[in-house]
PDB file of C-alpha atoms in Angstrom:
ATOM      1  CA  MET A   1      -0.030   0.228   0.078  1.00 45.00           C
ATOM      2  CA  ILE A   2       1.395   3.563  -0.747  1.00 47.00           C
ATOM      3  CA  ALA A   3       2.117   5.581   2.162  1.00 44.00           C
ATOM      4  CA  ASP A   4      -0.543   8.401   3.062  1.00 48.00           C
ATOM      5  CA  PRO A   5      -0.511  10.780   5.897  1.00 43.00           C
ATOM      6  CA  ILE A   6      -4.110  11.673   5.622  1.00 44.00           C
ATOM      7  CA  SER A   7      -5.091   8.177   6.047  1.00 41.00           C
ATOM      8  CA  ALA A   8      -2.409   6.745   8.307  1.00 35.00           C
ATOM      9  CA  SER A   9      -4.759   7.277  11.518  1.00 38.00           C
ATOM     10  CA  VAL A  10      -7.960   7.141  10.077  1.00 52.00           C
ATOM     11  CA  THR A  11      -9.843   5.353   6.801  1.00 75.00           C
ATOM     12  CA  THR A  12     -11.217   7.996   5.057  1.00 85.00           C
ATOM     13  CA  ARG A  13     -14.709   6.821   3.094  1.00 89.00           C
ATOM     14  CA  VAL A  14     -15.420   7.665  -0.268  1.00 94.00           C
ATOM     15  CA  LEU A  15     -18.353   7.013  -2.037  1.00 96.00           C
ATOM     16  CA  LEU A  16     -17.846   7.106  -5.946  1.00 96.00           C
ATOM     17  CA  VAL A  17     -21.242   7.297  -7.983  1.00 97.00           C
ATOM     18  CA  GLU A  18     -20.190   6.291 -11.465  1.00 95.00           C
ATOM     19  CA  ASP A  19     -21.921   3.702 -13.661  1.00 93.00           C
ATOM     20  CA  ASP A  20     -19.195   2.717 -16.024  1.00 91.00           C
ATOM     21  CA  ALA A  21     -18.026  -0.152 -14.228  1.00 93.00           C
ATOM     22  CA  GLU A  22     -14.548   0.059 -15.956  1.00 91.00           C
ATOM     23  CA  ILE A  23     -14.173   3.853 -14.572  1.00 90.00           C
ATOM     24  CA  SER A  24     -15.409   2.832 -10.928  1.00 92.00           C
ATOM     25  CA  ARG A  25     -13.439  -0.393 -10.984  1.00 92.00           C
ATOM     26  CA  MET A  26     -10.190   1.322 -11.796  1.00 90.00           C
ATOM     27  CA  LEU A  27     -10.787   4.884  -9.963  1.00 91.00           C
ATOM     28  CA  ALA A  28     -11.703   2.276  -6.562  1.00 93.00           C
ATOM     29  CA  ASP A  29      -8.554   0.289  -7.325  1.00 92.00           C
ATOM     30  CA  ALA A  30      -6.390   3.458  -7.297  1.00 90.00           C
ATOM     31  CA  LEU A  31      -7.846   5.189  -4.387  1.00 91.00           C
ATOM     32  CA  ARG A  32      -7.701   1.928  -2.034  1.00 92.00           C
ATOM     33  CA  GLU A  33      -3.788   1.697  -2.979  1.00 90.00           C
ATOM     34  CA  TYR A  34      -4.091   5.129  -1.193  1.00 87.00           C
ATOM     35  CA  GLY A  35      -5.726   3.498   2.219  1.00 88.00           C
ATOM     36  CA  PHE A  36      -9.371   4.847   1.168  1.00 91.00           C
ATOM     37  CA  ASP A  37     -12.169   3.085   1.861  1.00 92.00           C
ATOM     38  CA  VAL A  38     -14.269   2.932  -1.489  1.00 94.00           C
ATOM     39  CA  ALA A  39     -17.787   2.214  -1.730  1.00 95.00           C
ATOM     40  CA  ILE A  40     -19.244   2.486  -5.216  1.00 96.00           C
ATOM     41  CA  VAL A  41     -22.930   3.099  -6.345  1.00 97.00           C
ATOM     42  CA  ALA A  42     -24.184   3.558  -9.970  1.00 95.00           C
ATOM     43  CA  ALA A  43     -26.903   5.829 -10.052  1.00 96.00           C
ATOM     44  CA  ALA A  44     -29.209   8.267  -7.612  1.00 96.00           C
ATOM     45  CA  ASN A  45     -31.268   6.024  -6.274  1.00 94.00           C
ATOM     46  CA  GLY A  46     -27.980   3.873  -4.847  1.00 95.00           C
ATOM     47  CA  MET A  47     -26.282   6.570  -3.589  1.00 95.00           C
ATOM     48  CA  ASP A  48     -29.246   7.442  -1.677  1.00 93.00           C
ATOM     49  CA  ASP A  49     -30.247   3.836  -0.158  1.00 92.00           C
ATOM     50  CA  TYR A  50     -26.198   3.837   0.516  1.00 91.00           C
ATOM     51  CA  LEU A  51     -26.214   7.206   2.536  1.00 91.00           C
ATOM     52  CA  SER A  52     -29.452   5.852   4.809  1.00 87.00           C
ATOM     53  CA  MET A  53     -27.462   3.580   6.214  1.00 88.00           C
ATOM     54  CA  SER A  54     -23.760   4.945   5.921  1.00 86.00           C
ATOM     55  CA  SER A  55     -21.733   8.000   6.315  1.00 85.00           C
ATOM     56  CA  VAL A  56     -19.190   9.018   4.061  1.00 88.00           C
ATOM     57  CA  ASP A  57     -15.963  11.834   4.062  1.00 87.00           C
ATOM     58  CA  ILE A  58     -16.362  12.794   0.587  1.00 90.00           C
ATOM     59  CA  ILE A  59     -18.343  11.717  -2.413  1.00 94.00           C
ATOM     60  CA  VAL A  60     -17.146  11.632  -5.916  1.00 95.00           C
ATOM     61  CA  LEU A  61     -19.798  12.356  -8.321  1.00 94.00           C
ATOM     62  CA  ASP A  62     -20.017  11.546 -12.120  1.00 93.00           C
ATOM     63  CA  VAL A  63     -22.350  13.871 -14.276  1.00 90.00           C
ATOM     64  CA  MET A  64     -23.474  11.543 -16.335  1.00 90.00           C
ATOM     65  CA  LEU A  65     -25.540   8.986 -15.181  1.00 94.00           C
ATOM     66  CA  PRO A  66     -28.730   7.335 -15.398  1.00 94.00           C
ATOM     67  CA  GLY A  67     -31.978   8.923 -14.448  1.00 94.00           C
ATOM     68  CA  GLU A  68     -30.746  11.804 -12.169  1.00 94.00           C
ATOM     69  CA  ASP A  69     -27.744  13.546 -13.511  1.00 92.00           C
ATOM     70  CA  GLY A  70     -24.568  14.795 -11.363  1.00 93.00           C
ATOM     71  CA  PHE A  71     -25.841  18.234 -11.089  1.00 91.00           C
ATOM     72  CA  SER A  72     -29.209  17.657  -9.846  1.00 93.00           C
ATOM     73  CA  ILE A  73     -27.786  15.169  -7.457  1.00 94.00           C
ATOM     74  CA  CYS A  74     -25.195  17.686  -6.012  1.00 92.00           C
ATOM     75  CA  LYS A  75     -27.662  20.158  -5.555  1.00 90.00           C
ATOM     76  CA  ARG A  76     -30.145  17.847  -3.603  1.00 92.00           C
ATOM     77  CA  LEU A  77     -27.546  16.788  -1.139  1.00 92.00           C
ATOM     78  CA  ARG A  78     -26.008  20.318  -0.653  1.00 87.00           C
ATOM     79  CA  ALA A  79     -29.477  21.166   0.342  1.00 82.00           C
ATOM     80  CA  THR A  80     -28.941  19.342   3.337  1.00 82.00           C
ATOM     81  CA  SER A  81     -25.762  18.224   3.739  1.00 83.00           C
ATOM     82  CA  ASP A  82     -22.206  19.870   3.941  1.00 79.00           C
ATOM     83  CA  VAL A  83     -20.116  16.410   2.658  1.00 85.00           C
ATOM     84  CA  PRO A  84     -17.276  17.234   0.352  1.00 87.00           C
ATOM     85  CA  ILE A  85     -18.296  16.581  -2.759  1.00 90.00           C
ATOM     86  CA  ILE A  86     -15.550  16.230  -6.355  1.00 91.00           C
ATOM     87  CA  ILE A  87     -17.484  16.141  -9.584  1.00 90.00           C
ATOM     88  CA  LEU A  88     -16.245  14.165 -12.797  1.00 89.00           C
ATOM     89  CA  THR A  89     -17.413  14.723 -15.843  1.00 83.00           C
ATOM     90  CA  ALA A  90     -16.700  14.829 -19.916  1.00 77.00           C
ATOM     91  CA  LEU A  91     -17.766  18.263 -20.431  1.00 66.00           C
ATOM     92  CA  GLY A  92     -14.784  20.324 -20.594  1.00 61.00           C
ATOM     93  CA  GLU A  93     -16.170  23.869 -21.400  1.00 58.00           C
ATOM     94  CA  GLU A  94     -15.748  26.425 -18.417  1.00 61.00           C
ATOM     95  CA  VAL A  95     -19.484  27.035 -18.617  1.00 60.00           C
ATOM     96  CA  ASP A  96     -19.770  23.654 -17.109  1.00 67.00           C
ATOM     97  CA  ARG A  97     -17.393  23.827 -14.225  1.00 67.00           C
ATOM     98  CA  VAL A  98     -18.925  26.996 -12.793  1.00 72.00           C
ATOM     99  CA  VAL A  99     -22.137  25.233 -13.088  1.00 74.00           C
ATOM    100  CA  GLY A 100     -21.020  22.379 -10.880  1.00 72.00           C
ATOM    101  CA  LEU A 101     -18.812  24.891  -8.255  1.00 73.00           C
ATOM    102  CA  GLU A 102     -22.483  27.199  -8.098  1.00 76.00           C
ATOM    103  CA  ILE A 103     -24.728  24.389  -7.343  1.00 82.00           C
ATOM    104  CA  GLY A 104     -21.805  23.411  -4.168  1.00 82.00           C
ATOM    105  CA  ALA A 105     -19.132  21.272  -5.494  1.00 85.00           C
ATOM    106  CA  ASP A 106     -15.897  21.704  -3.699  1.00 83.00           C
ATOM    107  CA  ASP A 107     -14.006  20.680  -6.890  1.00 85.00           C
ATOM    108  CA  TYR A 108     -14.098  19.533 -10.187  1.00 83.00           C
ATOM    109  CA  VAL A 109     -11.798  17.108 -12.121  1.00 86.00           C
ATOM    110  CA  THR A 110     -12.316  17.013 -16.257  1.00 83.00           C
ATOM    111  CA  LYS A 111     -12.056  13.681 -18.241  1.00 81.00           C
ATOM    112  CA  PRO A 112      -9.865  12.157 -19.350  1.00 80.00           C
ATOM    113  CA  PHE A 113      -7.847  12.129 -15.725  1.00 83.00           C
ATOM    114  CA  ARG A 114      -4.969  10.446 -14.313  1.00 84.00           C
ATOM    115  CA  SER A 115      -6.281   8.604 -10.899  1.00 83.00           C
ATOM    116  CA  ARG A 116      -3.397  10.064  -9.149  1.00 85.00           C
ATOM    117  CA  GLU A 117      -5.104  13.816 -10.018  1.00 86.00           C
ATOM    118  CA  LEU A 118      -8.108  12.687  -8.120  1.00 88.00           C
ATOM    119  CA  VAL A 119      -6.118  11.250  -5.435  1.00 88.00           C
ATOM    120  CA  ALA A 120      -4.318  14.490  -4.843  1.00 88.00           C
ATOM    121  CA  ARG A 121      -7.533  16.329  -4.951  1.00 87.00           C
ATOM    122  CA  ILE A 122      -9.224  14.261  -2.162  1.00 88.00           C
ATOM    123  CA  ARG A 123      -6.104  14.301  -0.108  1.00 85.00           C
ATOM    124  CA  ALA A 124      -5.932  18.226  -0.444  1.00 83.00           C
ATOM    125  CA  LEU A 125      -9.936  18.564   0.533  1.00 77.00           C
ATOM    126  CA  LEU A 126      -8.819  16.581   3.878  1.00 73.00           C
ATOM    127  CA  ARG A 127      -5.545  18.543   4.629  1.00 76.00           C
ATOM    128  CA  ARG A 128      -7.724  21.942   4.339  1.00 69.00           C
ATOM    129  CA  ALA A 129     -10.033  20.313   6.852  1.00 57.00           C
ATOM    130  CA  GLN A 130      -6.938  18.974   9.260  1.00 62.00           C
ATOM    131  CA  SER A 131      -5.093  22.655   8.879  1.00 61.00           C
ATOM    132  CA  ASP A 132      -8.551  24.218   9.633  1.00 55.00           C
ATOM    133  CA  GLN A 133      -8.847  22.036  12.862  1.00 54.00           C
ATOM    134  CA  SER A 134      -4.942  22.483  13.500  1.00 57.00           C
ATOM    135  CA  LYS A 135      -4.565  26.242  13.214  1.00 55.00           C
ATOM    136  CA  ALA A 136      -8.269  26.697  15.658  1.00 49.00           C
ATOM    137  CA  GLY A 137      -6.261  24.202  18.059  1.00 51.00           C
ATOM    138  CA  ARG A 138      -3.032  26.037  18.514  1.00 53.00           C
ATOM    139  CA  LYS A 139      -4.863  29.604  18.445  1.00 55.00           C
ATOM    140  CA  ARG A 140      -7.685  28.255  20.965  1.00 65.00           C
ATOM    141  CA  ILE A 141     -10.233  30.261  18.778  1.00 79.00           C
ATOM    142  CA  THR A 142     -13.603  28.092  19.086  1.00 86.00           C
ATOM    143  CA  ALA A 143     -15.502  30.871  17.537  1.00 92.00           C
ATOM    144  CA  PHE A 144     -15.487  33.976  15.287  1.00 94.00           C
ATOM    145  CA  ARG A 145     -18.345  36.344  16.122  1.00 95.00           C
ATOM    146  CA  PHE A 146     -19.600  38.740  13.785  1.00 95.00           C
ATOM    147  CA  ALA A 147     -23.267  40.899  13.293  1.00 92.00           C
ATOM    148  CA  GLY A 148     -24.899  38.072  15.604  1.00 93.00           C
ATOM    149  CA  TRP A 149     -23.531  35.415  13.230  1.00 95.00           C
ATOM    150  CA  THR A 150     -20.848  32.713  14.856  1.00 96.00           C
ATOM    151  CA  LEU A 151     -18.374  30.680  13.128  1.00 95.00           C
ATOM    152  CA  GLU A 152     -16.784  27.607  14.706  1.00 92.00           C
ATOM    153  CA  PRO A 153     -13.530  26.698  13.431  1.00 88.00           C
ATOM    154  CA  VAL A 154     -13.018  23.278  14.990  1.00 83.00           C
ATOM    155  CA  THR A 155     -16.780  21.913  14.648  1.00 86.00           C
ATOM    156  CA  ARG A 156     -17.033  23.983  11.063  1.00 89.00           C
ATOM    157  CA  GLN A 157     -20.450  25.066  11.585  1.00 92.00           C
ATOM    158  CA  LEU A 158     -21.864  28.521  11.040  1.00 95.00           C
ATOM    159  CA  PHE A 159     -24.542  29.853  13.196  1.00 94.00           C
ATOM    160  CA  ASP A 160     -26.951  32.674  11.778  1.00 92.00           C
ATOM    161  CA  PRO A 161     -27.927  35.303  14.827  1.00 92.00           C
ATOM    162  CA  ASP A 162     -30.873  33.151  15.912  1.00 92.00           C
ATOM    163  CA  ARG A 163     -28.528  30.406  16.636  1.00 92.00           C
ATOM    164  CA  VAL A 164     -29.728  28.084  13.684  1.00 92.00           C
ATOM    165  CA  ARG A 165     -26.886  26.595  11.808  1.00 92.00           C
ATOM    166  CA  VAL A 166     -26.715  27.711   7.988  1.00 92.00           C
ATOM    167  CA  SER A 167     -24.963  24.722   5.741  1.00 91.00           C
ATOM    168  CA  LEU A 168     -21.750  25.426   3.846  1.00 91.00           C
ATOM    169  CA  THR A 169     -19.818  23.587   1.583  1.00 88.00           C
ATOM    170  CA  SER A 170     -15.992  22.972   2.666  1.00 86.00           C
ATOM    171  CA  ALA A 171     -15.029  25.564   0.059  1.00 86.00           C
ATOM    172  CA  GLU A 172     -17.559  28.134   1.418  1.00 90.00           C
ATOM    173  CA  PHE A 173     -16.433  27.152   5.070  1.00 92.00           C
ATOM    174  CA  ASP A 174     -13.087  27.851   4.121  1.00 90.00           C
ATOM    175  CA  LEU A 175     -13.582  31.249   2.430  1.00 93.00           C
ATOM    176  CA  LEU A 176     -15.567  32.755   5.582  1.00 94.00           C
ATOM    177  CA  LEU A 177     -12.691  31.704   7.839  1.00 93.00           C
ATOM    178  CA  ALA A 178     -10.178  33.323   5.676  1.00 91.00           C
ATOM    179  CA  PHE A 179     -12.250  36.435   6.053  1.00 94.00           C
ATOM    180  CA  CYS A 180     -12.744  36.087   9.254  1.00 94.00           C
ATOM    181  CA  GLN A 181      -9.250  35.804  10.149  1.00 89.00           C
ATOM    182  CA  ASN A 182      -8.539  38.674   8.112  1.00 88.00           C
ATOM    183  CA  PRO A 183     -11.327  41.602   8.656  1.00 89.00           C
ATOM    184  CA  GLY A 184     -11.127  45.097   7.455  1.00 88.00           C
ATOM    185  CA  ARG A 185      -8.098  43.672   5.260  1.00 87.00           C
ATOM    186  CA  VAL A 186      -8.156  43.717   1.241  1.00 86.00           C
ATOM    187  CA  LEU A 187      -7.772  40.138   0.185  1.00 87.00           C
ATOM    188  CA  SER A 188      -6.505  39.079  -4.068  1.00 85.00           C
ATOM    189  CA  ARG A 189      -8.193  36.442  -5.141  1.00 83.00           C
ATOM    190  CA  GLU A 190      -4.928  34.926  -5.389  1.00 80.00           C
ATOM    191  CA  GLN A 191      -4.633  35.576  -1.483  1.00 81.00           C
ATOM    192  CA  LEU A 192      -7.901  33.590  -1.539  1.00 85.00           C
ATOM    193  CA  LEU A 193      -7.072  31.115  -3.630  1.00 80.00           C
ATOM    194  CA  ASP A 194      -4.276  30.346  -1.363  1.00 75.00           C
ATOM    195  CA  LEU A 195      -5.858  30.701   1.748  1.00 77.00           C
ATOM    196  CA  THR A 196      -9.158  28.505   0.598  1.00 77.00           C
ATOM    197  CA  HIS A 197      -7.213  25.680  -1.247  1.00 59.00           C
ATOM    198  CA  ALA A 198      -4.004  25.189   1.328  1.00 43.00           C
ATOM    199  CA  GLY A 199      -1.773  26.714  -1.644  1.00 41.00           C
ATOM    200  CA  SER A 200      -3.606  24.590  -4.900  1.00 45.00           C
ATOM    201  CA  ALA A 201      -4.549  26.083  -7.710  1.00 42.00           C
ATOM    202  CA  GLY A 202      -7.912  24.812  -7.320  1.00 46.00           C
ATOM    203  CA  PRO A 203     -10.757  23.521  -9.780  1.00 45.00           C
ATOM    204  CA  ILE A 204     -10.502  27.341 -11.792  1.00 46.00           C
ATOM    205  CA  ALA A 205      -9.465  30.613 -10.548  1.00 53.00           C
ATOM    206  CA  ARG A 206     -12.977  31.958 -10.900  1.00 66.00           C
ATOM    207  CA  SER A 207     -14.103  29.546  -8.225  1.00 76.00           C
ATOM    208  CA  ILE A 208     -13.231  32.327  -5.269  1.00 86.00           C
ATOM    209  CA  ASP A 209     -15.662  34.755  -7.277  1.00 87.00           C
ATOM    210  CA  VAL A 210     -18.475  31.978  -7.166  1.00 88.00           C
ATOM    211  CA  HIS A 211     -17.867  31.236  -3.778  1.00 89.00           C
ATOM    212  CA  VAL A 212     -18.099  34.566  -2.345  1.00 91.00           C
ATOM    213  CA  SER A 213     -21.291  34.877  -4.773  1.00 91.00           C
ATOM    214  CA  ARG A 214     -22.697  31.383  -2.402  1.00 91.00           C
ATOM    215  CA  VAL A 215     -21.192  33.136   0.697  1.00 94.00           C
ATOM    216  CA  ARG A 216     -22.588  36.476   0.418  1.00 93.00           C
ATOM    217  CA  GLN A 217     -26.569  34.521  -0.584  1.00 91.00           C
ATOM    218  CA  LYS A 218     -25.800  32.902   3.042  1.00 92.00           C
ATOM    219  CA  ILE A 219     -25.542  35.575   4.971  1.00 93.00           C
ATOM    220  CA  GLU A 220     -26.002  38.799   3.609  1.00 85.00           C
ATOM    221  CA  LEU A 221     -29.695  39.539   4.482  1.00 72.00           C
ATOM    222  CA  GLU A 222     -31.099  41.733   1.887  1.00 53.00           C
ATOM    223  CA  ALA A 223     -33.778  43.188   3.544  1.00 48.00           C
ATOM    224  CA  ALA A 224     -31.617  44.305   6.336  1.00 58.00           C
ATOM    225  CA  GLY A 225     -29.132  46.076   3.876  1.00 64.00           C
ATOM    226  CA  THR A 226     -26.357  44.037   4.956  1.00 76.00           C
ATOM    227  CA  ASN A 227     -22.950  43.822   2.807  1.00 86.00           C
ATOM    228  CA  PHE A 228     -20.333  41.662   5.104  1.00 93.00           C
ATOM    229  CA  ILE A 229     -18.320  41.501   1.620  1.00 94.00           C
ATOM    230  CA  LYS A 230     -17.599  44.104  -0.628  1.00 93.00           C
ATOM    231  CA  THR A 231     -15.879  44.166  -3.822  1.00 92.00           C
ATOM    232  CA  VAL A 232     -12.704  46.098  -4.262  1.00 88.00           C
ATOM    233  CA  ARG A 233     -11.897  47.388  -7.735  1.00 83.00           C
ATOM    234  CA  LEU A 234      -8.784  45.888  -9.298  1.00 77.00           C
ATOM    235  CA  GLY A 235      -8.176  44.574  -5.767  1.00 77.00           C
ATOM    236  CA  GLY A 236     -10.255  41.419  -4.534  1.00 87.00           C
ATOM    237  CA  TYR A 237     -12.506  41.781  -1.757  1.00 92.00           C
ATOM    238  CA  ILE A 238     -12.753  42.730   1.873  1.00 92.00           C
ATOM    239  CA  PHE A 239     -14.626  41.757   4.708  1.00 93.00           C
ATOM    240  CA  THR A 240     -16.777  44.657   6.804  1.00 93.00           C
ATOM    241  CA  PRO A 241     -17.966  43.746   9.742  1.00 92.00           C
ATOM    242  CA  VAL A 242     -16.205  43.789  13.465  1.00 93.00           C
ATOM    243  CA  VAL A 243     -14.747  40.493  14.273  1.00 93.00           C
ATOM    244  CA  GLU A 244     -14.407  39.161  17.671  1.00 93.00           C
ATOM    245  CA  ALA A 245     -12.472  35.910  18.276  1.00 89.00           C
ATOM    246  CA  THR A 246     -13.327  34.004  21.571  1.00 86.00           C
TER     247      THR A 246
END
């Protein structure tokens, strides 16, 4: 087995939703070589049945599936879960990649690809989560509070002013955490990319704008006229609320 620091202490369970038997076998074999626990289903109904009985750490989701397609599945999952989702597709146009990000995917891999690339993307998502928890532990910060909202780095949860939990994808949480750690500071897209992808370029640079838009939709209340994340022309973004770290 290939040494893998991410899976050395705990086995990561990957759910692969792929209807092509040859591709799913190849990917499952590659992931298992790196110590991942892999389950395979061929369609949405199989995925729903599996998730009703077991929890997973990451879902690798093909777009072209029989019945419900991957984009629809991703959107449905994201409405109730923040499990990391990596989308696989043979479609290469940027508009398709953006659609995947807008509906809540954390990363995007276009076919054909090498299995090692997928392994690297999965490990990057795991490193990001572990890094956030480690940093929070070292600084002993259990919560960031702004305008009544509460962001908890250790549990990776966001609560609105009424203490109702708001679901965030892994990428959205990383972005909001970066803003809370740097309030009142202009952050360029490149800086945000580094902060949210642990130095990786991520699926596409435009993903920062997509995730900023999604975070705005979740934390900015139009009726109250809130504008927490302001766009700085030729600069990037700035997080405007006063942030208290406890």
